[in-house]
């Protein structure tokens, strides 16, 4: 009787293990690049900055945006799962494809993947406070969505050149509401400024502290003035990160 019960229990454990393996295979953990700034010791507790690249980019390339960042921090640069023209993509289409439901589904999937990575890394890496999240283009859209759907994971969100479809707007019911500071070119042809404005307004309506910095004569790129403002925003977000 005992042997039969043991075989039954072992069978259940094997079945559960198989199910977990299948689930893991369906959504594997994101690969990422890790950098520490300002000569920090990577074994010490550091503020974490999660930086999400855009369409066709790579983590090692996007990491150059943070060259010379003067505050000690651990920068995590996730790699999108889909190969795209020599780089990687979070979803294989653009805003101008004008399929809003498809765009929303792609953003949501990316945000779920990044959120899972954040949860894992905060447990595994010595981290001071909640992370700050930022990203450009598809990474900016993903940043918006993480702030809306998993606000408890982060201290602040700094989306660059991003937007959020109305289906993914935040709700006022969230107890935790991180600060949102967006950055966007006024003449961005790839991700229209109007979409970023609507997203910021939705966060404001939901009770978030949210502002959008707009840059004249700027398209879908990060000019020096925007980069300087981003570095200042990161410094401000991590300056009081100890909890």
PDB file of C-alpha atoms in Angstrom:
ATOM      1  CA  UNK A   1       0.000   0.000   0.000  1.00  0.00           C
ATOM      2  CA  UNK A   2       2.786   2.393   0.956  1.00  0.00           C
ATOM      3  CA  UNK A   3       4.710   1.592  -2.227  1.00  0.00           C
ATOM      4  CA  UNK A   4       1.616   2.249  -4.337  1.00  0.00           C
ATOM      5  CA  UNK A   5       1.069   5.584  -2.599  1.00  0.00           C
ATOM      6  CA  UNK A   6       4.718   6.487  -3.116  1.00  0.00           C
ATOM      7  CA  UNK A   7       4.528   5.607  -6.815  1.00  0.00           C
ATOM      8  CA  UNK A   8       1.366   7.707  -7.092  1.00  0.00           C
ATOM      9  CA  UNK A   9       3.033  10.691  -5.400  1.00  0.00           C
ATOM     10  CA  UNK A  10       6.111  10.368  -7.592  1.00  0.00           C
ATOM     11  CA  UNK A  11       3.878  10.233 -10.644  1.00  0.00           C
ATOM     12  CA  UNK A  12       2.219  13.489  -9.630  1.00  0.00           C
ATOM     13  CA  UNK A  13       5.602  15.166  -9.108  1.00  0.00           C
ATOM     14  CA  UNK A  14       6.813  14.005 -12.511  1.00  0.00           C
ATOM     15  CA  UNK A  15       3.635  15.319 -14.139  1.00  0.00           C
ATOM     16  CA  UNK A  16       3.978  18.687 -12.413  1.00  0.00           C
ATOM     17  CA  UNK A  17       7.617  18.885 -13.471  1.00  0.00           C
ATOM     18  CA  UNK A  18       6.666  18.163 -17.056  1.00  0.00           C
ATOM     19  CA  UNK A  19       3.999  20.866 -17.008  1.00  0.00           C
ATOM     20  CA  UNK A  20       6.462  23.397 -15.596  1.00  0.00           C
ATOM     21  CA  UNK A  21       9.026  22.440 -18.218  1.00  0.00           C
ATOM     22  CA  UNK A  22       6.469  22.953 -20.979  1.00  0.00           C
ATOM     23  CA  UNK A  23       5.445  26.339 -19.548  1.00  0.00           C
ATOM     24  CA  UNK A  24       9.095  27.376 -19.308  1.00  0.00           C
ATOM     25  CA  UNK A  25       9.729  26.287 -22.882  1.00  0.00           C
ATOM     26  CA  UNK A  26       6.775  28.324 -24.099  1.00  0.00           C
ATOM     27  CA  UNK A  27       8.008  31.505 -22.440  1.00  0.00           C
ATOM     28  CA  UNK A  28      11.742  31.195 -21.775  1.00  0.00           C
ATOM     29  CA  UNK A  29      13.429  33.706 -19.537  1.00  0.00           C
ATOM     30  CA  UNK A  30      14.790  36.693 -21.388  1.00  0.00           C
ATOM     31  CA  UNK A  31      18.503  36.922 -21.972  1.00  0.00           C
ATOM     32  CA  UNK A  32      20.084  40.164 -20.826  1.00  0.00           C
ATOM     33  CA  UNK A  33      23.278  42.163 -20.576  1.00  0.00           C
ATOM     34  CA  UNK A  34      24.335  43.527 -17.191  1.00  0.00           C
ATOM     35  CA  UNK A  35      26.483  46.612 -16.622  1.00  0.00           C
ATOM     36  CA  UNK A  36      27.501  48.461 -13.482  1.00  0.00           C
ATOM     37  CA  UNK A  37      28.242  52.167 -13.578  1.00  0.00           C
ATOM     38  CA  UNK A  38      30.598  54.589 -11.843  1.00  0.00           C
ATOM     39  CA  UNK A  39      33.052  51.838 -10.922  1.00  0.00           C
ATOM     40  CA  UNK A  40      30.567  50.163  -8.579  1.00  0.00           C
ATOM     41  CA  UNK A  41      31.219  46.732  -7.088  1.00  0.00           C
ATOM     42  CA  UNK A  42      28.657  44.393  -8.727  1.00  0.00           C
ATOM     43  CA  UNK A  43      28.479  42.257  -5.571  1.00  0.00           C
ATOM     44  CA  UNK A  44      27.073  45.131  -3.480  1.00  0.00           C
ATOM     45  CA  UNK A  45      23.465  46.284  -3.256  1.00  0.00           C
ATOM     46  CA  UNK A  46      22.869  48.764  -6.061  1.00  0.00           C
ATOM     47  CA  UNK A  47      19.919  50.610  -7.570  1.00  0.00           C
ATOM     48  CA  UNK A  48      18.695  48.667 -10.593  1.00  0.00           C
ATOM     49  CA  UNK A  49      17.888  50.318 -13.926  1.00  0.00           C
ATOM     50  CA  UNK A  50      16.099  48.130 -16.466  1.00  0.00           C
ATOM     51  CA  UNK A  51      16.703  49.532 -19.962  1.00  0.00           C
ATOM     52  CA  UNK A  52      14.679  48.105 -22.871  1.00  0.00           C
ATOM     53  CA  UNK A  53      15.934  48.506 -26.423  1.00  0.00           C
ATOM     54  CA  UNK A  54      13.787  49.284 -29.453  1.00  0.00           C
ATOM     55  CA  UNK A  55      12.989  47.555 -32.736  1.00  0.00           C
ATOM     56  CA  UNK A  56      16.054  46.139 -34.492  1.00  0.00           C
ATOM     57  CA  UNK A  57      18.431  47.125 -31.688  1.00  0.00           C
ATOM     58  CA  UNK A  58      20.571  45.024 -29.354  1.00  0.00           C
ATOM     59  CA  UNK A  59      21.287  45.291 -25.614  1.00  0.00           C
ATOM     60  CA  UNK A  60      25.017  45.907 -26.104  1.00  0.00           C
ATOM     61  CA  UNK A  61      24.279  48.722 -28.536  1.00  0.00           C
ATOM     62  CA  UNK A  62      21.583  50.301 -26.344  1.00  0.00           C
ATOM     63  CA  UNK A  63      23.986  50.113 -23.392  1.00  0.00           C
ATOM     64  CA  UNK A  64      26.056  52.889 -25.007  1.00  0.00           C
ATOM     65  CA  UNK A  65      23.281  55.334 -24.097  1.00  0.00           C
ATOM     66  CA  UNK A  66      24.427  54.998 -20.480  1.00  0.00           C
ATOM     67  CA  UNK A  67      28.150  55.487 -21.067  1.00  0.00           C
ATOM     68  CA  UNK A  68      29.463  57.938 -18.516  1.00  0.00           C
ATOM     69  CA  UNK A  69      26.501  57.676 -16.146  1.00  0.00           C
ATOM     70  CA  UNK A  70      27.940  59.068 -12.938  1.00  0.00           C
ATOM     71  CA  UNK A  71      25.927  57.279 -10.242  1.00  0.00           C
ATOM     72  CA  UNK A  72      26.529  53.711  -9.054  1.00  0.00           C
ATOM     73  CA  UNK A  73      23.827  51.477 -10.506  1.00  0.00           C
ATOM     74  CA  UNK A  74      23.220  48.054 -11.974  1.00  0.00           C
ATOM     75  CA  UNK A  75      21.870  48.380 -15.516  1.00  0.00           C
ATOM     76  CA  UNK A  76      19.960  45.398 -16.866  1.00  0.00           C
ATOM     77  CA  UNK A  77      19.421  45.379 -20.635  1.00  0.00           C
ATOM     78  CA  UNK A  78      16.988  42.632 -21.701  1.00  0.00           C
ATOM     79  CA  UNK A  79      17.250  41.214 -25.196  1.00  0.00           C
ATOM     80  CA  UNK A  80      14.000  41.020 -27.155  1.00  0.00           C
ATOM     81  CA  UNK A  81      13.109  37.462 -28.224  1.00  0.00           C
ATOM     82  CA  UNK A  82      12.585  37.928 -31.977  1.00  0.00           C
ATOM     83  CA  UNK A  83      15.428  38.374 -34.527  1.00  0.00           C
ATOM     84  CA  UNK A  84      14.892  41.498 -36.646  1.00  0.00           C
ATOM     85  CA  UNK A  85      17.194  42.878 -39.349  1.00  0.00           C
ATOM     86  CA  UNK A  86      20.439  42.213 -37.528  1.00  0.00           C
ATOM     87  CA  UNK A  87      18.985  43.050 -34.130  1.00  0.00           C
ATOM     88  CA  UNK A  88      15.942  42.006 -32.140  1.00  0.00           C
ATOM     89  CA  UNK A  89      12.267  42.941 -31.784  1.00  0.00           C
ATOM     90  CA  UNK A  90       9.720  42.704 -28.998  1.00  0.00           C
ATOM     91  CA  UNK A  91       6.996  42.289 -31.615  1.00  0.00           C
ATOM     92  CA  UNK A  92       7.360  42.026 -35.420  1.00  0.00           C
ATOM     93  CA  UNK A  93       5.398  45.077 -36.527  1.00  0.00           C
ATOM     94  CA  UNK A  94       5.379  48.859 -36.250  1.00  0.00           C
ATOM     95  CA  UNK A  95       2.956  51.497 -34.983  1.00  0.00           C
ATOM     96  CA  UNK A  96       2.284  52.643 -38.531  1.00  0.00           C
ATOM     97  CA  UNK A  97       0.913  49.193 -39.397  1.00  0.00           C
ATOM     98  CA  UNK A  98      -2.252  50.591 -37.759  1.00  0.00           C
ATOM     99  CA  UNK A  99      -3.508  47.361 -36.212  1.00  0.00           C
ATOM    100  CA  UNK A 100      -4.139  48.583 -32.673  1.00  0.00           C
ATOM    101  CA  UNK A 101      -5.260  45.224 -31.263  1.00  0.00           C
ATOM    102  CA  UNK A 102      -2.132  43.542 -32.637  1.00  0.00           C
ATOM    103  CA  UNK A 103       0.037  46.323 -31.230  1.00  0.00           C
ATOM    104  CA  UNK A 104      -1.604  46.037 -27.810  1.00  0.00           C
ATOM    105  CA  UNK A 105      -1.058  42.268 -27.760  1.00  0.00           C
ATOM    106  CA  UNK A 106       2.607  42.693 -28.677  1.00  0.00           C
ATOM    107  CA  UNK A 107       3.189  45.320 -25.995  1.00  0.00           C
ATOM    108  CA  UNK A 108       1.426  43.238 -23.374  1.00  0.00           C
ATOM    109  CA  UNK A 109       3.520  40.171 -24.164  1.00  0.00           C
ATOM    110  CA  UNK A 110       6.732  42.212 -23.983  1.00  0.00           C
ATOM    111  CA  UNK A 111       5.701  43.756 -20.661  1.00  0.00           C
ATOM    112  CA  UNK A 112       4.854  40.343 -19.206  1.00  0.00           C
ATOM    113  CA  UNK A 113       8.283  39.027 -20.186  1.00  0.00           C
ATOM    114  CA  UNK A 114      10.115  42.046 -18.773  1.00  0.00           C
ATOM    115  CA  UNK A 115       8.065  41.974 -15.558  1.00  0.00           C
ATOM    116  CA  UNK A 116       8.957  38.317 -15.025  1.00  0.00           C
ATOM    117  CA  UNK A 117      12.634  39.130 -15.534  1.00  0.00           C
ATOM    118  CA  UNK A 118      12.459  42.021 -13.058  1.00  0.00           C
ATOM    119  CA  UNK A 119      10.859  39.799 -10.417  1.00  0.00           C
ATOM    120  CA  UNK A 120      13.559  37.167 -10.863  1.00  0.00           C
ATOM    121  CA  UNK A 121      16.515  39.548 -10.886  1.00  0.00           C
ATOM    122  CA  UNK A 122      15.400  41.471  -7.811  1.00  0.00           C
ATOM    123  CA  UNK A 123      15.512  38.143  -5.958  1.00  0.00           C
ATOM    124  CA  UNK A 124      18.834  37.073  -7.456  1.00  0.00           C
ATOM    125  CA  UNK A 125      20.883  40.262  -7.605  1.00  0.00           C
ATOM    126  CA  UNK A 126      21.711  42.509  -4.612  1.00  0.00           C
ATOM    127  CA  UNK A 127      19.299  45.355  -5.282  1.00  0.00           C
ATOM    128  CA  UNK A 128      18.659  48.608  -3.450  1.00  0.00           C
ATOM    129  CA  UNK A 129      14.971  49.500  -3.550  1.00  0.00           C
ATOM    130  CA  UNK A 130      12.641  48.924  -6.463  1.00  0.00           C
ATOM    131  CA  UNK A 131      14.065  49.198  -9.991  1.00  0.00           C
ATOM    132  CA  UNK A 132      13.698  52.112 -12.369  1.00  0.00           C
ATOM    133  CA  UNK A 133      12.573  51.150 -15.880  1.00  0.00           C
ATOM    134  CA  UNK A 134      13.252  52.939 -19.136  1.00  0.00           C
ATOM    135  CA  UNK A 135      13.221  52.096 -22.821  1.00  0.00           C
ATOM    136  CA  UNK A 136      13.122  53.506 -26.330  1.00  0.00           C
ATOM    137  CA  UNK A 137      10.469  52.969 -29.038  1.00  0.00           C
ATOM    138  CA  UNK A 138       9.127  49.427 -28.509  1.00  0.00           C
ATOM    139  CA  UNK A 139      11.039  49.609 -25.236  1.00  0.00           C
ATOM    140  CA  UNK A 140       9.224  52.837 -24.378  1.00  0.00           C
ATOM    141  CA  UNK A 141       5.864  51.190 -25.059  1.00  0.00           C
ATOM    142  CA  UNK A 142       6.868  48.260 -22.872  1.00  0.00           C
ATOM    143  CA  UNK A 143       7.952  50.683 -20.147  1.00  0.00           C
ATOM    144  CA  UNK A 144       4.535  52.363 -20.211  1.00  0.00           C
ATOM    145  CA  UNK A 145       2.790  48.983 -19.931  1.00  0.00           C
ATOM    146  CA  UNK A 146       4.885  47.714 -17.020  1.00  0.00           C
ATOM    147  CA  UNK A 147       4.067  50.942 -15.167  1.00  0.00           C
ATOM    148  CA  UNK A 148       0.360  50.426 -15.863  1.00  0.00           C
ATOM    149  CA  UNK A 149       0.085  46.684 -15.222  1.00  0.00           C
ATOM    150  CA  UNK A 150       2.828  45.932 -12.659  1.00  0.00           C
ATOM    151  CA  UNK A 151       3.437  49.274 -10.917  1.00  0.00           C
ATOM    152  CA  UNK A 152       4.385  47.541  -7.671  1.00  0.00           C
ATOM    153  CA  UNK A 153       7.589  46.277  -9.303  1.00  0.00           C
ATOM    154  CA  UNK A 154       9.148  49.666 -10.033  1.00  0.00           C
ATOM    155  CA  UNK A 155      10.026  53.005  -8.489  1.00  0.00           C
ATOM    156  CA  UNK A 156       9.813  55.109 -11.654  1.00  0.00           C
ATOM    157  CA  UNK A 157       9.203  54.715 -15.388  1.00  0.00           C
ATOM    158  CA  UNK A 158      11.008  56.776 -18.032  1.00  0.00           C
ATOM    159  CA  UNK A 159       9.584  55.874 -21.471  1.00  0.00           C
ATOM    160  CA  UNK A 160      11.327  57.357 -24.520  1.00  0.00           C
ATOM    161  CA  UNK A 161       9.603  57.624 -27.894  1.00  0.00           C
ATOM    162  CA  UNK A 162       6.796  55.337 -26.748  1.00  0.00           C
ATOM    163  CA  UNK A 163       3.018  55.224 -26.521  1.00  0.00           C
ATOM    164  CA  UNK A 164       0.288  52.996 -25.117  1.00  0.00           C
ATOM    165  CA  UNK A 165      -2.918  51.882 -26.859  1.00  0.00           C
ATOM    166  CA  UNK A 166      -6.093  52.783 -24.920  1.00  0.00           C
ATOM    167  CA  UNK A 167      -6.793  49.090 -24.247  1.00  0.00           C
ATOM    168  CA  UNK A 168      -3.665  49.062 -22.056  1.00  0.00           C
ATOM    169  CA  UNK A 169      -4.216  52.324 -20.169  1.00  0.00           C
ATOM    170  CA  UNK A 170      -3.744  52.179 -16.366  1.00  0.00           C
ATOM    171  CA  UNK A 171      -6.584  52.091 -13.866  1.00  0.00           C
ATOM    172  CA  UNK A 172      -6.999  54.192 -10.757  1.00  0.00           C
ATOM    173  CA  UNK A 173      -7.315  51.108  -8.533  1.00  0.00           C
ATOM    174  CA  UNK A 174      -3.563  50.526  -8.209  1.00  0.00           C
ATOM    175  CA  UNK A 175      -2.214  51.115  -4.718  1.00  0.00           C
ATOM    176  CA  UNK A 176       1.333  51.710  -5.977  1.00  0.00           C
ATOM    177  CA  UNK A 177       1.800  54.410  -8.594  1.00  0.00           C
ATOM    178  CA  UNK A 178       5.392  55.030  -9.693  1.00  0.00           C
ATOM    179  CA  UNK A 179       6.422  58.352 -11.166  1.00  0.00           C
ATOM    180  CA  UNK A 180       6.213  58.564 -14.952  1.00  0.00           C
ATOM    181  CA  UNK A 181       8.475  60.884 -16.921  1.00  0.00           C
ATOM    182  CA  UNK A 182       8.242  60.542 -20.686  1.00  0.00           C
ATOM    183  CA  UNK A 183      10.519  61.867 -23.434  1.00  0.00           C
ATOM    184  CA  UNK A 184       9.372  62.365 -27.030  1.00  0.00           C
ATOM    185  CA  UNK A 185      10.340  64.171 -30.228  1.00  0.00           C
ATOM    186  CA  UNK A 186       7.714  66.590 -31.503  1.00  0.00           C
ATOM    187  CA  UNK A 187       8.065  65.416 -35.117  1.00  0.00           C
ATOM    188  CA  UNK A 188       8.504  61.687 -34.496  1.00  0.00           C
ATOM    189  CA  UNK A 189       7.272  59.955 -37.693  1.00  0.00           C
ATOM    190  CA  UNK A 190       7.457  56.412 -36.292  1.00  0.00           C
ATOM    191  CA  UNK A 191       5.671  56.850 -32.957  1.00  0.00           C
ATOM    192  CA  UNK A 192       3.477  59.972 -33.127  1.00  0.00           C
ATOM    193  CA  UNK A 193       3.687  62.460 -30.276  1.00  0.00           C
ATOM    194  CA  UNK A 194      -0.107  62.360 -29.890  1.00  0.00           C
ATOM    195  CA  UNK A 195       0.097  58.753 -28.696  1.00  0.00           C
ATOM    196  CA  UNK A 196       2.585  59.643 -25.964  1.00  0.00           C
ATOM    197  CA  UNK A 197       0.453  62.589 -24.872  1.00  0.00           C
ATOM    198  CA  UNK A 198      -2.627  60.381 -24.614  1.00  0.00           C
ATOM    199  CA  UNK A 199      -0.725  57.828 -22.555  1.00  0.00           C
ATOM    200  CA  UNK A 200       0.569  60.460 -20.132  1.00  0.00           C
ATOM    201  CA  UNK A 201      -2.932  61.918 -19.786  1.00  0.00           C
ATOM    202  CA  UNK A 202      -4.271  58.441 -18.997  1.00  0.00           C
ATOM    203  CA  UNK A 203      -1.682  57.991 -16.247  1.00  0.00           C
ATOM    204  CA  UNK A 204      -2.538  61.406 -14.835  1.00  0.00           C
ATOM    205  CA  UNK A 205      -6.243  60.533 -14.861  1.00  0.00           C
ATOM    206  CA  UNK A 206      -5.442  57.331 -12.960  1.00  0.00           C
ATOM    207  CA  UNK A 207      -3.680  59.327 -10.235  1.00  0.00           C
ATOM    208  CA  UNK A 208      -0.064  58.872 -11.281  1.00  0.00           C
ATOM    209  CA  UNK A 209       2.473  61.687 -11.175  1.00  0.00           C
ATOM    210  CA  UNK A 210       3.181  61.810 -14.917  1.00  0.00           C
ATOM    211  CA  UNK A 211       4.806  64.390 -17.191  1.00  0.00           C
ATOM    212  CA  UNK A 212       5.990  64.402 -20.802  1.00  0.00           C
ATOM    213  CA  UNK A 213       9.035  66.299 -22.032  1.00  0.00           C
ATOM    214  CA  UNK A 214       8.733  67.245 -25.709  1.00  0.00           C
ATOM    215  CA  UNK A 215      11.659  68.112 -27.977  1.00  0.00           C
ATOM    216  CA  UNK A 216      11.208  70.404 -31.001  1.00  0.00           C
ATOM    217  CA  UNK A 217      12.626  69.425 -34.397  1.00  0.00           C
ATOM    218  CA  UNK A 218      13.240  65.913 -33.079  1.00  0.00           C
ATOM    219  CA  UNK A 219      12.151  62.702 -34.783  1.00  0.00           C
ATOM    220  CA  UNK A 220      12.491  59.093 -33.648  1.00  0.00           C
ATOM    221  CA  UNK A 221      15.901  59.320 -32.011  1.00  0.00           C
ATOM    222  CA  UNK A 222      17.550  60.498 -28.798  1.00  0.00           C
ATOM    223  CA  UNK A 223      19.330  63.851 -29.242  1.00  0.00           C
ATOM    224  CA  UNK A 224      21.898  65.136 -26.722  1.00  0.00           C
ATOM    225  CA  UNK A 225      19.371  67.339 -24.889  1.00  0.00           C
ATOM    226  CA  UNK A 226      16.995  64.404 -24.408  1.00  0.00           C
ATOM    227  CA  UNK A 227      19.819  62.162 -23.255  1.00  0.00           C
ATOM    228  CA  UNK A 228      20.946  64.765 -20.722  1.00  0.00           C
ATOM    229  CA  UNK A 229      17.402  65.033 -19.353  1.00  0.00           C
ATOM    230  CA  UNK A 230      17.152  61.247 -19.174  1.00  0.00           C
ATOM    231  CA  UNK A 231      20.412  60.981 -17.223  1.00  0.00           C
ATOM    232  CA  UNK A 232      19.161  63.628 -14.792  1.00  0.00           C
ATOM    233  CA  UNK A 233      15.848  61.807 -14.395  1.00  0.00           C
ATOM    234  CA  UNK A 234      17.642  58.519 -13.709  1.00  0.00           C
ATOM    235  CA  UNK A 235      19.853  60.220 -11.142  1.00  0.00           C
ATOM    236  CA  UNK A 236      16.833  61.758  -9.420  1.00  0.00           C
ATOM    237  CA  UNK A 237      14.949  58.454  -9.426  1.00  0.00           C
ATOM    238  CA  UNK A 238      17.839  56.528  -7.874  1.00  0.00           C
ATOM    239  CA  UNK A 239      19.083  59.235  -5.479  1.00  0.00           C
ATOM    240  CA  UNK A 240      16.530  58.318  -2.804  1.00  0.00           C
ATOM    241  CA  UNK A 241      16.184  54.681  -3.753  1.00  0.00           C
ATOM    242  CA  UNK A 242      16.900  53.224  -0.308  1.00  0.00           C
ATOM    243  CA  UNK A 243      13.731  51.955   1.308  1.00  0.00           C
TER     244      UNK A 243
END
